[in-house]
Short mmCIF file of C-alpha atoms in Angstrom, two decimals:
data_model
loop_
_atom_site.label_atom_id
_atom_site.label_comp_id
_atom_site.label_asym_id
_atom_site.label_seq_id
_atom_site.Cartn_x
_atom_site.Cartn_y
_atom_site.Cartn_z
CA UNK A 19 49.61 116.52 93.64
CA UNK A 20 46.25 117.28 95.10
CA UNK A 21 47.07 120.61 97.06
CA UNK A 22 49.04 123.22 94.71
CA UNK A 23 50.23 126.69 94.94
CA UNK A 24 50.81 128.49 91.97
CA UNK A 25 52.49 131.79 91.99
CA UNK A 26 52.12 134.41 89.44
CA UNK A 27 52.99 137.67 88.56
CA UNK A 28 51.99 138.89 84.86
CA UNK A 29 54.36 137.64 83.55
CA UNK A 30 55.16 135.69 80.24
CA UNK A 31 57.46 133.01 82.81
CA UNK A 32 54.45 132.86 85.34
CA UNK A 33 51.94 132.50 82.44
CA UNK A 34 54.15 130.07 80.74
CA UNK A 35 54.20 128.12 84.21
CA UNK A 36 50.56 127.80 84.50
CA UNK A 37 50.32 126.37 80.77
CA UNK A 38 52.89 123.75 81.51
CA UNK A 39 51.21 122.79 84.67
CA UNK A 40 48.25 122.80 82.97
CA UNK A 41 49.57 119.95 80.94
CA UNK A 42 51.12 117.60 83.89
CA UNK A 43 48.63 114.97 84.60
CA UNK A 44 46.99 113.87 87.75
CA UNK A 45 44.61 111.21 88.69
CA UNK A 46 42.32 113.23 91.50
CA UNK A 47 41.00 116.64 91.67
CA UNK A 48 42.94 119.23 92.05
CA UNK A 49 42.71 121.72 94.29
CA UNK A 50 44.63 125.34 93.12
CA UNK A 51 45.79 128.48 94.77
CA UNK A 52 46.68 130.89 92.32
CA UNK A 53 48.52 133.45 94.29
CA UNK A 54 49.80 136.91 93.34
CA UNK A 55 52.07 139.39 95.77
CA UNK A 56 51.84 143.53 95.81
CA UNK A 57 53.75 145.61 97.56
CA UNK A 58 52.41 148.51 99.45
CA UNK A 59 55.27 151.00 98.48
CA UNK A 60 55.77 153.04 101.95
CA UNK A 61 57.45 157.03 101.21
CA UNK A 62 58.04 160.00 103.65
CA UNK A 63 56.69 162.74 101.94
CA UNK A 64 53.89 164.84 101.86
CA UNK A 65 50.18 163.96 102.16
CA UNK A 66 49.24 164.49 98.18
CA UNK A 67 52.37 161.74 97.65
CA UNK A 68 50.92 159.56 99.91
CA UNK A 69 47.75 159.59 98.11
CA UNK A 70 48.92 159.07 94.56
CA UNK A 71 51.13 155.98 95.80
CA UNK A 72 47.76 154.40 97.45
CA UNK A 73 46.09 154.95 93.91
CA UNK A 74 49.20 153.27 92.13
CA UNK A 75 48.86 150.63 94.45
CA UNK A 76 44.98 150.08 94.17
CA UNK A 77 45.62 150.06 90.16
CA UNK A 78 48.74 147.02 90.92
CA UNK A 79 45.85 145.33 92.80
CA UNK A 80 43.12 145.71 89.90
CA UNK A 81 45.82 145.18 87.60
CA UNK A 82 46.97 141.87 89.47
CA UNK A 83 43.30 140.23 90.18
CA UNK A 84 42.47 140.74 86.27
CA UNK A 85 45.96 138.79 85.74
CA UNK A 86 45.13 136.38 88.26
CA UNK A 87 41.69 135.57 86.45
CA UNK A 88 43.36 135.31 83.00
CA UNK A 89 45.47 132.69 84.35
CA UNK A 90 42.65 131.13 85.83
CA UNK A 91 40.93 130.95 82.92
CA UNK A 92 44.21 127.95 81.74
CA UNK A 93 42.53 125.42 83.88
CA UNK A 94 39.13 125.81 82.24
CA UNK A 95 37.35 122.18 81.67
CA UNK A 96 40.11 120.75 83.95
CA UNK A 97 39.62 118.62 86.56
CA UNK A 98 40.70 121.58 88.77
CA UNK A 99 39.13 123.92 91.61
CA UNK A 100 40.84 127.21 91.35
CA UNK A 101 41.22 130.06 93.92
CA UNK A 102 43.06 133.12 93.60
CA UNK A 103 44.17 135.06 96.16
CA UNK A 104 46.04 138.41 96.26
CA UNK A 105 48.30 138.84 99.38
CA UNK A 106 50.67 141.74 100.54
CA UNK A 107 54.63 141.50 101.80
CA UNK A 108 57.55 140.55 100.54
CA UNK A 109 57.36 138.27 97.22
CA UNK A 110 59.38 135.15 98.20
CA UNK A 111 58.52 134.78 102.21
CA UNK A 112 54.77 135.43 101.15
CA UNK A 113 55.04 132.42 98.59
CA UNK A 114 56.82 130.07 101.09
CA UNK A 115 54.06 131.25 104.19
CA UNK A 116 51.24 130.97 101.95
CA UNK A 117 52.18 127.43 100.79
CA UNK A 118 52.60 126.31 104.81
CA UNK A 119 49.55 128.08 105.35
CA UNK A 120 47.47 125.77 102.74
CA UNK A 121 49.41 123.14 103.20
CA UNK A 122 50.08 122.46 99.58
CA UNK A 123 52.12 119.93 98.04
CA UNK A 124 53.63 121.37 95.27
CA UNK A 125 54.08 124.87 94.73
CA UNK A 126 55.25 126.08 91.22
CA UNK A 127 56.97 129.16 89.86
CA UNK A 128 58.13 130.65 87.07
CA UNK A 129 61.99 131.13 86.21
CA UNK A 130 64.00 134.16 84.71
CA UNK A 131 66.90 133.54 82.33
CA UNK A 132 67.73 132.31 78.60
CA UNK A 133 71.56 132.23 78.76
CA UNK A 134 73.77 129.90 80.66
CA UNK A 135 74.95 132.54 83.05
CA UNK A 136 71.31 133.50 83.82
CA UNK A 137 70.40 130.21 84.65
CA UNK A 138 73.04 129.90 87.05
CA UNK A 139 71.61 132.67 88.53
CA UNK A 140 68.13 131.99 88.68
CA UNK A 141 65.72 134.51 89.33
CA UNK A 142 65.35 136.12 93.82
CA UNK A 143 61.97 134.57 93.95
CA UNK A 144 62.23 131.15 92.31
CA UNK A 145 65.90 130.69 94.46
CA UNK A 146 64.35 131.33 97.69
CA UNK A 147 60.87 129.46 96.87
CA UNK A 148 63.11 126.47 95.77
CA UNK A 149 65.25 126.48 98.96
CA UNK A 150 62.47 127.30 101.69
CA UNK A 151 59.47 125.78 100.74
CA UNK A 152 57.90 122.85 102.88
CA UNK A 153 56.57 121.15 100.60
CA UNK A 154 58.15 119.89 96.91
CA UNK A 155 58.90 122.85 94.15
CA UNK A 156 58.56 123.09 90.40
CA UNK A 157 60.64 125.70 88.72
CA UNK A 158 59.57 126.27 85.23
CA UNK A 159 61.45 127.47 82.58
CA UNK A 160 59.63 128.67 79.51
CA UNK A 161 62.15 128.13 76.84
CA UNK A 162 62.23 124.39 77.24
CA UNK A 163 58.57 123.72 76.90
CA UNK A 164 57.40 121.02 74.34
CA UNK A 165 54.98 122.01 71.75
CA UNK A 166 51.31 120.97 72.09
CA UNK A 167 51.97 117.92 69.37
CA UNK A 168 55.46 117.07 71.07
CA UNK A 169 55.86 114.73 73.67
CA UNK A 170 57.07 115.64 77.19
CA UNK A 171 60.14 114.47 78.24
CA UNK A 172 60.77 113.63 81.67
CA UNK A 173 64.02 112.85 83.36
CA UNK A 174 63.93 111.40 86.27
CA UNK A 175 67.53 111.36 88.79
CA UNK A 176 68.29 107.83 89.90
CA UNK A 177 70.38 106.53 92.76
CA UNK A 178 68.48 103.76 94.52
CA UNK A 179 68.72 105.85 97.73
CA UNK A 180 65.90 107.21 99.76
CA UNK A 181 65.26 110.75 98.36
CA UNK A 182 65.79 108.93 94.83
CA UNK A 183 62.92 106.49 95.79
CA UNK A 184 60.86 109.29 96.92
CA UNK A 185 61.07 111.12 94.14
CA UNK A 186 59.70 107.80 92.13
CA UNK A 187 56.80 107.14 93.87
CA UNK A 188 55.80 110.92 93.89
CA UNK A 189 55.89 110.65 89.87
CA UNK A 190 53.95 107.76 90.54
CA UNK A 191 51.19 109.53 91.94
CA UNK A 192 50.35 110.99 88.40
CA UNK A 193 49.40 109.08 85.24
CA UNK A 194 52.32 109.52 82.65
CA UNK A 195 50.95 107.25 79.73
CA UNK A 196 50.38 108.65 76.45
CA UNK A 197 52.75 111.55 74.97
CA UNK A 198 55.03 111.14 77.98
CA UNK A 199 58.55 109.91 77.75
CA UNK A 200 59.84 109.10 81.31
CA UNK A 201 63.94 108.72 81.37
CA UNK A 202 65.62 107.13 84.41
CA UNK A 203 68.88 108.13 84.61
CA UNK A 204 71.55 106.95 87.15
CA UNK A 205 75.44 108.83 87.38
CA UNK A 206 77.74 106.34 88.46
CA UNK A 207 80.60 108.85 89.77
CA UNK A 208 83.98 108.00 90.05
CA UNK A 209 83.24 104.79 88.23
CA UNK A 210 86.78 103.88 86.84
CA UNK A 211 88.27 100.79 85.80
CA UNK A 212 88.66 99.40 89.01
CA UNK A 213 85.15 98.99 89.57
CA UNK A 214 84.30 98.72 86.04
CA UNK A 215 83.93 94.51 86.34
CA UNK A 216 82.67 94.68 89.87
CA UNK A 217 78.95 93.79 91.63
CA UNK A 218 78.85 97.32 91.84
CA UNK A 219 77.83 98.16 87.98
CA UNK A 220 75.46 95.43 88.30
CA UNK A 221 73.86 96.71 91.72
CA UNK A 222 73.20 100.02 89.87
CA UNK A 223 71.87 98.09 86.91
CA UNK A 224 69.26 96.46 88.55
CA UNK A 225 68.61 99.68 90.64
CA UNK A 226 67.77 100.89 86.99
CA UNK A 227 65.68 97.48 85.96
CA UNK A 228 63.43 97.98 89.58
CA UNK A 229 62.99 101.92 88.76
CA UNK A 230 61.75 101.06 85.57
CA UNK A 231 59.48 98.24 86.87
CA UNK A 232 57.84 100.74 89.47
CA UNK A 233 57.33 103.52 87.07
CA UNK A 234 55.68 101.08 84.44
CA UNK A 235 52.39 100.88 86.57
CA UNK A 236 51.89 104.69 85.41
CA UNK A 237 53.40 104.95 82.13
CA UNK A 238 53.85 102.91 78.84
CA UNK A 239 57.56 104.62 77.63
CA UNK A 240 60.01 103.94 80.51
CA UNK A 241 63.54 104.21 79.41
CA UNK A 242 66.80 103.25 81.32
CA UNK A 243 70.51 105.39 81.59
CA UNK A 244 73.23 103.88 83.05
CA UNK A 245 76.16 107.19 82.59
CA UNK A 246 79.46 107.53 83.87
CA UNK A 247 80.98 110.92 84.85
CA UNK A 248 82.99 112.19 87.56
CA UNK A 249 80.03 114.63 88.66
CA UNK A 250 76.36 113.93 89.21
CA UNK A 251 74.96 117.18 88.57
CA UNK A 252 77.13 117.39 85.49
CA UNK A 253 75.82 114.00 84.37
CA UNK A 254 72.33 114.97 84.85
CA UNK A 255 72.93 118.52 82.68
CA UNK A 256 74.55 117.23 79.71
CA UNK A 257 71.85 114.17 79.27
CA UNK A 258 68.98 117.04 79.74
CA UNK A 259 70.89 118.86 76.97
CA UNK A 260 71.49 116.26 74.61
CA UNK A 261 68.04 114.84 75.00
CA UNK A 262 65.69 117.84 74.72
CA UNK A 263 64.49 117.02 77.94
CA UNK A 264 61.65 119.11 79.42
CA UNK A 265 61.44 118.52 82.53
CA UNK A 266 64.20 117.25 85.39
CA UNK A 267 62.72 115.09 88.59
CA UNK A 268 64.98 115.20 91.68
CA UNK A 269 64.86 113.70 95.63
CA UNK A 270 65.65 116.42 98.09
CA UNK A 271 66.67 115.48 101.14
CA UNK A 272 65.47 117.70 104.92
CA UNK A 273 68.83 119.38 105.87
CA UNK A 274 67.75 120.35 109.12
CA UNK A 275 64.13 120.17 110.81
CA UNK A 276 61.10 119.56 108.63
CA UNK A 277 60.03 123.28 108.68
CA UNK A 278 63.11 124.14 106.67
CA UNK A 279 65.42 123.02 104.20
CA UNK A 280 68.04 123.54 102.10
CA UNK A 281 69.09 122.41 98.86
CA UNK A 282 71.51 119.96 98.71
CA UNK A 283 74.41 120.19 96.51
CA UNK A 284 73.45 118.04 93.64
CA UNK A 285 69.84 119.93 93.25
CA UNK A 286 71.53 123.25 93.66
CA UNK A 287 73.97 122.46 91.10
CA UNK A 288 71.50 121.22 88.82
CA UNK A 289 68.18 123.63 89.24
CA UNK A 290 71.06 126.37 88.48
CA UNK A 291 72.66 124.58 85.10
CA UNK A 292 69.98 122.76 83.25
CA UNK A 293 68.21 124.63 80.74
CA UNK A 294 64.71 123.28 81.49
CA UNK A 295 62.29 123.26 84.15
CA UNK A 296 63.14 121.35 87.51
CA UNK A 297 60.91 119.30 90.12
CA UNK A 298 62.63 118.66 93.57
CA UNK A 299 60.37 116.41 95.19
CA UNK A 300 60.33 116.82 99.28
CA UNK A 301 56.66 115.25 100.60
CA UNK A 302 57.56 111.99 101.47
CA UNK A 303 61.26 112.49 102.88
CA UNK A 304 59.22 115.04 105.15
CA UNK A 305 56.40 112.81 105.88
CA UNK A 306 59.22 110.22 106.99
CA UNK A 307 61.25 113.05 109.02
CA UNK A 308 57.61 114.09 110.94
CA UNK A 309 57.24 110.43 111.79
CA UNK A 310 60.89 109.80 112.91
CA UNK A 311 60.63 112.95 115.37
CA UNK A 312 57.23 112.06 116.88
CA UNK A 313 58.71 108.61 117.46
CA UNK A 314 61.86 109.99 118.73
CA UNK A 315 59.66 113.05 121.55
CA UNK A 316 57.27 109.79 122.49
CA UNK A 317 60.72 107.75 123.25
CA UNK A 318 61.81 110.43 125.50
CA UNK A 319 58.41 110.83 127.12
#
């Protein structure tokens, strides 16, 4: 987490965001894009309309850069180099070019929605952001953020497979230790009582026991979940719920060529359910997917 975008818009969500990132730790500099989007609202009309609509829009500009400064103003005495930028198009494909543009490694937004049924349907911008960026995405959602004195709670999505693993050592590049509370939780689906005295409980056991030896070179509360439940996602929401958690951790896997992606099922389902904010870690499943194509052109060569 060296290169971030964050994107704001005035907002109490956006504002909310750049507190709680404010408060994830990191062992090098940072360096920080705060970003805000305008629109240049285009009419047919006469020439005197056409004026007052370029004088609305220079007040959303003067109106945006003294946001974008207030915000700025967060990372104060961090060990952070903030830039702000204000850009022009469409909200969602400005965030997602802008964050190929600098290359960044994490961008973060804001989300929209208290109830369950907002939730589900996120906000235009954070849905698009999530799905298209090229880089890994934090989605935060204000009403789920500790208190100053509280501890954050951090859930982390477990399998033992390679986005799973990913997403592990990308929390490891941050220093949890202190008032952090890392949770490793693993979903064993389908798990009935066929299985139930098989190798396979103990395979995902010590999945768990080597998660939480990895993770214990950055933090000193590392707890273990083994759940049962016929869904992942649904595993994963009602353990956020019944734990306060703060903050969700998942693996995203490439569905298609590095510059694009989708979200898989499983981070769809649970970006769109939990009620707390949501990291879906991408950088090193890409970094793997760049090498494995430039291996794969220099084979054909």
């Amino acid at each position: 987490m060296r290169n971030v975008l964050l994107a704001v818009d005035g907002s109490r969500p956006s504002e909310e965001a750049a507190k709680f990132l404010a408060r994830l730790p990191h062992f090098d500099p940072v360096e920080l894009t705060l970003v805000s989007v305008v629109h240049r609202r285009f009419v047919h009309a006469s020439y005197s309309t056409n004026e007052l609509v370029e004088k609305a829009y220079e007040q959303d500009c003067l109106t945006t850069q003294a946001s974008l400064q207030r915000i700025a103003g967060i990372f104060d005495g961090a060990n952070v180099h903030v830039k702000t930028e204000l850009i022009e198009g469409a909200v969602g494909e400005s965030i997602v070019q802008k964050a190929k543009d600098i290359k960044a490694d994490l961008v973060v937004v804001g989300a929209t929605g208290h109830s369950q049924i907002s939730r589900m349907l996120l906000g235009s911008t954070s849905d698009f952001v999530a799905t298209h960026a090229p880089c890994s995405v934090l989605v935060v959602r204000s009403q789920m953020l500790p208190q100053k004195s509280a501890p954050l709670k951090v859930c982390l999505g477990y399998e033992g497979t390679g986005p799973c693993q990913a997403a592990l050592e990308e929390l490891m590049e941050s220093p949890w230790r202190g008032q952090t509370e890392l949770n490793v939780v693993l979903v064993a689906n389908c798990l009935n009582e066929m299985y139930a005295d098989s190798k396979c409980v103990q395979y995902y056991k010590d999945e768990l026991s080597h998660a939480k030896e990895q993770l214990e070179e950055v933090s000193d509360h590392v707890t273990t979940h083994f759940l049962e439940d016929v869904h992942y996602g649904e595993g994963i929401t009602r353990f956020v719920e019944s734990h306060d958690i703060n903050l969700v951790v998942l693996g995203e896997t490439p569905r298609s060529q590095f510059s694009r992606f989708l979200l898989g099922s499983t981070s769809q389902y649970v970006l769109r359910h939990v009620p707390c904010s949501v990291w879906i870690t991408r950088n090193r499943m890409i970094e793997g997917l760049k090498r494995s194509e430039t291996t794969s052109a220099v084979q054909r060569q």
